[in-house]
């Protein structure tokens, strides 16, 4: 069934801003958009006073931890990992799926249409939850073979089997579930395991993910073991390339940033999580100067306390401006692109999602916005990044399906 959004301002992410226009959706695809009313159709959604934006892409989270919000609010990363392990290590598949369902619901309410998730040995709980809600998921297990250097059960083969099984049930041409593989980190995985995970990704054409240089303790540990920075270490293993997404990267030298840029790897910046854990602030301006592809994520509900990408954009841009004492160091447009088209590029999906354009999948959010200085591109960007909250999100459409209508989730 086709329908048209009319009288809506459009911030497409690529292409010119449209102060008042239409978006035609047929099936799962945007088939036309532009100024004016568009062709006549039976079903019309009036978008007066609202702005259409591309669905936000959360490039790093752990949905199955959603139920554990508040269990480790005042500890550093390594203690945080030990505390959360007590919970996810005992969770049943049903509990993990229910927790992921709560996370998906929280995410879509703030205009997120795509989530990049990893969870222990299987992406199935998140895939089940995402399927129920109707949100797009890029899902992986998180391989481990060490626990801070000590031998631990190797989960690679189990994770690979689980991902293949989940993909056979949920992956399809609609791209509502896209499988990938992750190795947890350089301190929870042996060199051989990291290379095995990356090799499996190359064989399947999948994205490879890993936590990297998240805290000072990690940097010191890896330097003691290898004599290298965590980034240099991963590069020595041959796993940094354009199909690699590293999360956090709080501690990068100038040389590390140059390595990520030269290899074409992508960095998922999680400013709220890193700040809450007291880890620091990722050197995003340095990375941008080197040409690193930087995208945006929330991390888990435990380390962030919500999955609100609008809040993540605002916190991220303000954090860097304050730290550098420079309002030009990161702009509203740059952080918006990190949460939309750049996120899509990092996932290898920019030909399908990440911007509003004819021929792309219909993933978008409608926000109620009335900029006091008029409906211009700059005013809308300002409202979106510096003012809007999840309360402004009225409609969310994913793959052509209305998931949130007037602020209420329709699907669960």
Short mmCIF file of C-alpha atoms in Angstrom, two decimals:
data_model
loop_
_atom_site.label_atom_id
_atom_site.label_comp_id
_atom_site.label_asym_id
_atom_site.label_seq_id
_atom_site.Cartn_x
_atom_site.Cartn_y
_atom_site.Cartn_z
CA UNK A 1 0.00 0.00 0.00
CA UNK A 2 1.27 3.46 -0.87
CA UNK A 3 0.87 6.68 1.06
CA UNK A 4 2.13 10.24 1.00
CA UNK A 5 3.39 12.55 3.73
CA UNK A 6 2.38 16.10 2.81
CA UNK A 7 3.09 19.63 4.02
CA UNK A 8 6.16 18.36 5.84
CA UNK A 9 9.59 19.98 6.13
CA UNK A 10 12.27 17.55 4.92
CA UNK A 11 15.85 17.39 6.19
CA UNK A 12 16.99 14.61 3.85
CA UNK A 13 20.58 14.10 5.00
CA UNK A 14 21.66 14.27 1.36
CA UNK A 15 20.39 16.91 -1.01
CA UNK A 16 18.69 20.26 -0.40
CA UNK A 17 16.44 21.06 2.55
CA UNK A 18 12.74 21.30 1.63
CA UNK A 19 10.74 23.73 3.84
CA UNK A 20 7.41 22.22 2.78
CA UNK A 21 7.07 19.16 0.60
CA UNK A 22 5.95 15.56 0.23
CA UNK A 23 7.39 12.06 0.58
CA UNK A 24 5.72 9.23 -1.31
CA UNK A 25 6.20 5.71 0.08
CA UNK A 26 5.23 2.59 -1.86
CA UNK A 27 5.78 -0.67 -0.02
CA UNK A 28 9.15 -0.45 1.71
CA UNK A 29 10.59 2.27 -0.53
CA UNK A 30 10.60 6.03 -0.93
CA UNK A 31 9.48 6.45 -4.53
CA UNK A 32 9.34 10.23 -4.74
CA UNK A 33 9.92 13.34 -2.67
CA UNK A 34 10.19 17.04 -3.27
CA UNK A 35 8.46 20.38 -2.83
CA UNK A 36 4.71 20.61 -3.30
CA UNK A 37 2.01 17.99 -2.70
CA UNK A 38 3.02 15.17 -5.03
CA UNK A 39 0.65 12.99 -7.02
CA UNK A 40 -2.82 12.18 -5.71
CA UNK A 41 -3.11 9.02 -3.58
CA UNK A 42 -5.77 7.51 -1.33
CA UNK A 43 -3.81 7.62 1.93
CA UNK A 44 -2.33 10.98 3.01
CA UNK A 45 -0.56 11.83 6.28
CA UNK A 46 -0.59 15.53 7.08
CA UNK A 47 2.85 16.64 8.24
CA UNK A 48 2.14 20.28 9.08
CA UNK A 49 4.41 21.56 11.82
CA UNK A 50 6.62 18.50 11.51
CA UNK A 51 10.05 17.72 10.09
CA UNK A 52 10.98 14.46 8.39
CA UNK A 53 14.51 13.22 9.04
CA UNK A 54 16.26 9.98 8.11
CA UNK A 55 15.85 7.34 10.79
CA UNK A 56 18.68 7.56 13.30
CA UNK A 57 21.30 4.79 13.32
CA UNK A 58 22.62 3.64 16.69
CA UNK A 59 26.00 2.21 15.70
CA UNK A 60 26.84 0.50 18.99
CA UNK A 61 24.65 -1.01 21.71
CA UNK A 62 23.88 -4.13 23.73
CA UNK A 63 20.10 -4.50 23.84
CA UNK A 64 19.94 -7.54 26.12
CA UNK A 65 21.40 -5.48 28.99
CA UNK A 66 18.41 -3.12 29.04
CA UNK A 67 16.80 -4.64 32.15
CA UNK A 68 19.96 -4.05 34.19
CA UNK A 69 19.94 -0.26 34.07
CA UNK A 70 21.26 1.12 37.36
CA UNK A 71 23.30 -1.89 38.56
CA UNK A 72 26.74 -0.31 38.03
CA UNK A 73 26.41 3.46 37.99
CA UNK A 74 29.59 4.42 39.86
CA UNK A 75 32.35 2.05 38.78
CA UNK A 76 35.11 2.07 36.19
CA UNK A 77 35.00 -0.08 33.06
CA UNK A 78 36.74 -3.26 34.25
CA UNK A 79 34.62 -3.39 37.43
CA UNK A 80 31.57 -2.57 35.30
CA UNK A 81 32.27 -5.57 33.06
CA UNK A 82 32.63 -7.89 36.06
CA UNK A 83 29.37 -6.61 37.59
CA UNK A 84 27.29 -6.88 34.41
CA UNK A 85 28.67 -10.37 33.75
CA UNK A 86 26.86 -11.57 36.91
CA UNK A 87 23.58 -10.71 35.21
CA UNK A 88 23.96 -11.51 31.51
CA UNK A 89 25.83 -14.70 32.43
CA UNK A 90 22.74 -16.05 34.20
CA UNK A 91 20.00 -14.67 31.95
CA UNK A 92 17.81 -17.22 30.17
CA UNK A 93 17.13 -16.77 26.43
CA UNK A 94 13.60 -15.62 27.30
CA UNK A 95 14.94 -13.00 29.74
CA UNK A 96 17.52 -11.80 27.22
CA UNK A 97 14.86 -11.47 24.52
CA UNK A 98 12.51 -9.58 26.86
CA UNK A 99 15.31 -7.22 27.86
CA UNK A 100 16.18 -6.63 24.21
CA UNK A 101 12.50 -5.98 23.47
CA UNK A 102 12.43 -3.21 26.09
CA UNK A 103 15.58 -1.78 24.52
CA UNK A 104 14.11 -1.79 21.01
CA UNK A 105 10.98 -0.01 22.24
CA UNK A 106 13.05 2.63 24.02
CA UNK A 107 15.18 3.18 20.94
CA UNK A 108 12.40 3.62 18.37
CA UNK A 109 10.59 6.18 20.52
CA UNK A 110 13.47 8.59 19.97
CA UNK A 111 13.50 8.14 16.20
CA UNK A 112 16.03 5.32 15.89
CA UNK A 113 15.31 2.97 13.00
CA UNK A 114 18.50 0.86 12.92
CA UNK A 115 20.47 -0.67 15.81
CA UNK A 116 23.94 -2.26 15.74
CA UNK A 117 23.97 -4.81 18.54
CA UNK A 118 26.20 -7.52 19.96
CA UNK A 119 25.45 -10.00 22.74
CA UNK A 120 27.53 -12.83 24.24
CA UNK A 121 27.27 -15.92 22.04
CA UNK A 122 24.16 -15.18 19.97
CA UNK A 123 22.31 -12.37 18.19
CA UNK A 124 19.03 -14.28 18.45
CA UNK A 125 17.47 -12.47 21.48
CA UNK A 126 18.01 -9.09 19.82
CA UNK A 127 16.84 -10.41 16.44
CA UNK A 128 13.62 -11.77 17.97
CA UNK A 129 12.97 -8.48 19.76
CA UNK A 130 13.74 -6.33 16.73
CA UNK A 131 11.46 -8.49 14.58
CA UNK A 132 8.57 -8.01 17.02
CA UNK A 133 9.01 -4.24 17.17
CA UNK A 134 9.84 -3.82 13.48
CA UNK A 135 13.18 -2.06 13.92
CA UNK A 136 16.15 -2.74 11.65
CA UNK A 137 18.95 -4.70 13.39
CA UNK A 138 22.58 -5.38 12.54
CA UNK A 139 23.31 -8.14 15.04
CA UNK A 140 26.30 -10.18 16.21
CA UNK A 141 27.61 -12.37 19.01
CA UNK A 142 30.63 -11.10 20.96
CA UNK A 143 33.41 -13.69 20.85
CA UNK A 144 35.65 -14.19 23.90
CA UNK A 145 38.48 -16.56 24.77
CA UNK A 146 40.10 -14.67 27.66
CA UNK A 147 39.00 -12.84 30.80
CA UNK A 148 41.55 -10.05 31.31
CA UNK A 149 44.31 -12.28 30.02
CA UNK A 150 43.30 -15.46 31.81
CA UNK A 151 42.02 -18.38 29.70
CA UNK A 152 38.23 -18.55 29.35
CA UNK A 153 35.91 -20.71 27.22
CA UNK A 154 36.33 -19.90 23.53
CA UNK A 155 32.92 -18.83 22.24
CA UNK A 156 33.81 -18.23 18.59
CA UNK A 157 32.41 -21.41 17.03
CA UNK A 158 29.21 -21.31 19.09
CA UNK A 159 28.72 -17.67 18.14
CA UNK A 160 29.29 -18.39 14.47
CA UNK A 161 26.77 -21.26 14.51
CA UNK A 162 24.23 -19.11 16.34
CA UNK A 163 24.67 -16.23 13.90
CA UNK A 164 24.28 -18.49 10.87
CA UNK A 165 21.16 -19.99 12.46
CA UNK A 166 19.68 -16.59 13.35
CA UNK A 167 20.45 -15.29 9.87
CA UNK A 168 18.65 -18.23 8.29
CA UNK A 169 15.55 -17.33 10.32
CA UNK A 170 15.61 -13.53 10.10
CA UNK A 171 17.92 -12.27 7.33
CA UNK A 172 16.37 -11.54 3.97
CA UNK A 173 16.12 -9.07 1.10
CA UNK A 174 14.28 -6.62 3.36
CA UNK A 175 17.54 -6.10 5.33
CA UNK A 176 15.58 -5.99 8.59
CA UNK A 177 18.21 -8.31 10.08
CA UNK A 178 21.80 -8.04 8.88
CA UNK A 179 24.32 -10.42 10.50
CA UNK A 180 27.85 -9.51 11.47
CA UNK A 181 30.49 -10.83 13.89
CA UNK A 182 32.36 -9.16 16.72
CA UNK A 183 35.32 -9.98 18.94
CA UNK A 184 34.76 -8.43 22.33
CA UNK A 185 38.10 -6.67 22.80
CA UNK A 186 41.89 -7.11 22.67
CA UNK A 187 41.90 -8.06 26.38
CA UNK A 188 39.06 -10.62 26.19
CA UNK A 189 40.20 -12.28 22.94
CA UNK A 190 43.42 -13.97 21.91
CA UNK A 191 45.20 -12.78 18.78
CA UNK A 192 44.21 -16.02 17.05
CA UNK A 193 40.55 -15.57 17.93
CA UNK A 194 40.45 -11.98 16.69
CA UNK A 195 41.90 -13.13 13.38
CA UNK A 196 39.46 -16.06 13.18
CA UNK A 197 36.48 -13.76 13.71
CA UNK A 198 37.74 -11.31 11.11
CA UNK A 199 38.46 -14.15 8.69
CA UNK A 200 34.91 -15.46 9.02
CA UNK A 201 33.62 -11.94 8.32
CA UNK A 202 35.75 -11.69 5.19
CA UNK A 203 34.53 -15.09 4.00
CA UNK A 204 30.89 -14.01 4.39
CA UNK A 205 31.23 -10.37 3.39
CA UNK A 206 30.14 -9.31 6.88
CA UNK A 207 31.07 -6.36 9.05
CA UNK A 208 33.60 -6.98 11.86
CA UNK A 209 33.20 -5.19 15.21
CA UNK A 210 35.41 -4.84 18.28
CA UNK A 211 35.69 -2.64 21.39
CA UNK A 212 38.95 -0.68 21.21
CA UNK A 213 41.00 1.54 23.53
CA UNK A 214 38.02 2.20 25.77
CA UNK A 215 39.90 3.04 28.97
CA UNK A 216 43.41 3.83 30.20
CA UNK A 217 43.67 0.44 31.93
CA UNK A 218 43.13 -1.31 28.59
CA UNK A 219 45.88 0.73 26.93
CA UNK A 220 48.33 -0.13 29.72
CA UNK A 221 47.38 -3.82 29.65
CA UNK A 222 47.82 -4.20 25.89
CA UNK A 223 51.08 -2.24 25.93
CA UNK A 224 52.38 -4.52 28.68
CA UNK A 225 51.42 -7.63 26.70
CA UNK A 226 52.44 -6.51 23.22
CA UNK A 227 54.52 -3.34 23.44
CA UNK A 228 51.94 -1.63 21.21
CA UNK A 229 48.87 0.56 21.55
CA UNK A 230 45.58 -1.35 21.14
CA UNK A 231 45.15 0.20 17.70
CA UNK A 232 48.68 -0.74 16.61
CA UNK A 233 48.05 -4.25 17.94
CA UNK A 234 44.88 -4.72 15.89
CA UNK A 235 46.64 -3.39 12.84
CA UNK A 236 49.47 -5.89 13.38
CA UNK A 237 46.81 -8.64 13.28
CA UNK A 238 45.59 -7.39 9.90
CA UNK A 239 41.99 -6.78 10.98
CA UNK A 240 41.66 -3.04 10.35
CA UNK A 241 39.99 -2.28 7.03
CA UNK A 242 36.90 -0.59 5.59
CA UNK A 243 34.66 -3.40 6.92
CA UNK A 244 35.77 -2.90 10.53
CA UNK A 245 33.80 -0.93 13.12
CA UNK A 246 35.67 -0.16 16.34
CA UNK A 247 33.73 1.06 19.36
CA UNK A 248 34.82 3.83 21.75
CA UNK A 249 38.49 4.48 20.81
CA UNK A 250 38.82 6.94 23.70
CA UNK A 251 42.61 6.60 23.88
CA UNK A 252 44.12 7.20 20.45
CA UNK A 253 47.46 8.76 19.63
CA UNK A 254 47.94 10.86 16.54
CA UNK A 255 49.46 7.78 14.92
CA UNK A 256 46.51 5.61 15.94
CA UNK A 257 44.06 8.03 14.33
CA UNK A 258 46.17 8.02 11.19
CA UNK A 259 46.12 4.21 11.13
CA UNK A 260 42.32 4.04 11.40
CA UNK A 261 42.01 6.60 8.61
CA UNK A 262 44.49 4.90 6.31
CA UNK A 263 42.78 1.52 6.76
CA UNK A 264 39.31 2.99 6.19
CA UNK A 265 37.99 1.66 9.52
CA UNK A 266 35.00 3.26 11.21
CA UNK A 267 34.79 4.52 14.80
CA UNK A 268 31.55 4.26 16.81
CA UNK A 269 31.68 7.18 19.22
CA UNK A 270 29.72 6.65 22.49
CA UNK A 271 30.16 9.93 24.37
CA UNK A 272 27.65 9.41 27.19
CA UNK A 273 28.85 5.91 28.05
CA UNK A 274 32.51 6.94 28.08
CA UNK A 275 31.72 9.95 30.27
CA UNK A 276 29.56 7.98 32.71
CA UNK A 277 32.27 5.36 33.24
CA UNK A 278 34.86 8.10 33.73
CA UNK A 279 36.91 6.80 30.82
CA UNK A 280 37.32 10.13 29.08
CA UNK A 281 36.42 11.70 25.76
CA UNK A 282 37.29 10.13 22.43
CA UNK A 283 39.47 12.45 20.30
CA UNK A 284 36.81 12.93 17.64
CA UNK A 285 38.15 16.26 16.31
CA UNK A 286 41.59 14.66 15.87
CA UNK A 287 40.00 11.70 14.07
CA UNK A 288 37.99 13.96 11.80
CA UNK A 289 41.12 15.92 10.89
CA UNK A 290 42.77 12.64 9.88
CA UNK A 291 39.71 11.64 7.85
CA UNK A 292 38.47 8.84 10.12
CA UNK A 293 34.86 7.81 9.54
CA UNK A 294 33.16 8.60 12.88
CA UNK A 295 29.63 7.42 13.65
CA UNK A 296 27.48 7.57 16.79
CA UNK A 297 26.21 5.01 19.30
CA UNK A 298 24.76 4.89 22.79
CA UNK A 299 26.35 1.70 24.15
CA UNK A 300 24.11 -0.27 26.53
CA UNK A 301 21.31 0.91 28.78
CA UNK A 302 23.57 0.10 31.75
CA UNK A 303 26.44 2.36 30.75
CA UNK A 304 24.20 5.06 29.30
CA UNK A 305 20.83 4.67 31.08
CA UNK A 306 18.90 5.28 27.88
CA UNK A 307 19.09 4.58 24.14
CA UNK A 308 18.06 8.06 23.01
CA UNK A 309 20.04 9.09 19.94
CA UNK A 310 18.67 12.64 20.06
CA UNK A 311 20.19 13.01 23.50
CA UNK A 312 23.40 11.34 22.31
CA UNK A 313 23.76 13.89 19.51
CA UNK A 314 23.27 16.81 21.87
CA UNK A 315 25.57 15.46 24.57
CA UNK A 316 28.25 14.59 22.02
CA UNK A 317 28.41 17.97 20.33
CA UNK A 318 28.31 19.90 23.63
CA UNK A 319 30.94 17.68 25.23
CA UNK A 320 33.51 18.33 22.53
CA UNK A 321 32.79 22.05 22.37
CA UNK A 322 33.23 22.32 26.13
CA UNK A 323 36.37 20.20 26.25
CA UNK A 324 38.02 22.16 23.43
CA UNK A 325 36.53 25.52 24.39
CA UNK A 326 35.62 25.97 20.75
CA UNK A 327 32.05 26.09 19.36
CA UNK A 328 33.35 25.27 15.89
CA UNK A 329 35.08 22.01 16.82
CA UNK A 330 31.93 19.96 16.07
CA UNK A 331 28.81 21.26 14.35
CA UNK A 332 25.17 20.23 14.49
CA UNK A 333 25.39 19.06 10.89
CA UNK A 334 28.44 16.89 11.57
CA UNK A 335 26.86 15.11 14.55
CA UNK A 336 23.60 14.65 12.60
CA UNK A 337 25.51 13.02 9.74
CA UNK A 338 27.29 10.72 12.23
CA UNK A 339 23.86 9.52 13.36
CA UNK A 340 22.47 9.05 9.84
CA UNK A 341 24.30 8.78 6.51
CA UNK A 342 27.76 8.17 7.98
CA UNK A 343 26.34 5.41 10.13
CA UNK A 344 24.82 3.83 7.03
CA UNK A 345 28.15 4.03 5.20
CA UNK A 346 29.95 2.33 8.08
CA UNK A 347 27.49 -0.56 7.83
CA UNK A 348 27.81 -0.80 4.06
CA UNK A 349 24.12 0.12 3.72
CA UNK A 350 24.25 3.71 2.49
CA UNK A 351 22.63 2.74 -0.81
CA UNK A 352 19.55 1.63 1.16
CA UNK A 353 19.29 3.70 4.36
CA UNK A 354 20.76 6.78 6.06
CA UNK A 355 19.13 9.54 4.01
CA UNK A 356 15.79 10.39 2.44
CA UNK A 357 16.04 9.85 -1.28
CA UNK A 358 13.95 8.25 -3.99
CA UNK A 359 14.83 4.56 -4.26
CA UNK A 360 15.96 4.17 -0.65
CA UNK A 361 14.17 2.23 2.05
CA UNK A 362 11.50 4.23 3.86
CA UNK A 363 13.21 4.64 7.24
CA UNK A 364 12.31 8.03 8.70
CA UNK A 365 11.04 9.91 11.73
CA UNK A 366 8.62 12.82 11.93
CA UNK A 367 9.34 15.31 14.69
CA UNK A 368 7.01 18.04 15.85
CA UNK A 369 9.11 21.19 15.46
CA UNK A 370 8.33 24.87 15.23
CA UNK A 371 11.65 26.71 15.14
CA UNK A 372 11.08 30.24 16.45
CA UNK A 373 13.33 31.68 13.72
CA UNK A 374 11.47 30.01 10.88
CA UNK A 375 11.66 26.69 9.04
CA UNK A 376 15.11 26.91 7.50
CA UNK A 377 17.76 24.22 7.25
CA UNK A 378 19.93 25.84 9.92
CA UNK A 379 16.98 26.42 12.26
CA UNK A 380 15.84 22.80 11.92
CA UNK A 381 19.35 21.46 12.56
CA UNK A 382 19.58 23.67 15.63
CA UNK A 383 16.22 22.45 16.95
CA UNK A 384 17.09 18.83 16.21
CA UNK A 385 20.51 18.78 17.89
CA UNK A 386 20.28 21.43 20.60
CA UNK A 387 16.60 21.39 21.60
CA UNK A 388 14.52 18.37 20.58
CA UNK A 389 13.78 15.48 22.93
CA UNK A 390 12.10 12.13 22.29
CA UNK A 391 8.79 13.84 23.12
CA UNK A 392 9.06 15.60 19.75
CA UNK A 393 9.08 12.27 17.86
CA UNK A 394 5.52 11.71 16.66
CA UNK A 395 5.86 9.14 13.86
CA UNK A 396 8.52 6.54 13.03
CA UNK A 397 8.39 4.61 9.77
CA UNK A 398 10.74 1.66 9.18
CA UNK A 399 10.91 -0.19 5.89
CA UNK A 400 7.67 1.54 4.88
CA UNK A 401 5.78 0.40 7.98
CA UNK A 402 4.47 2.79 10.64
CA UNK A 403 6.05 1.65 13.92
CA UNK A 404 5.33 4.71 16.08
CA UNK A 405 2.21 6.80 15.55
CA UNK A 406 1.57 9.96 17.57
CA UNK A 407 4.28 8.87 20.00
CA UNK A 408 2.84 5.41 20.60
CA UNK A 409 4.44 2.15 19.44
CA UNK A 410 1.93 0.34 17.24
CA UNK A 411 3.57 -3.06 16.94
CA UNK A 412 3.94 -4.42 20.50
#
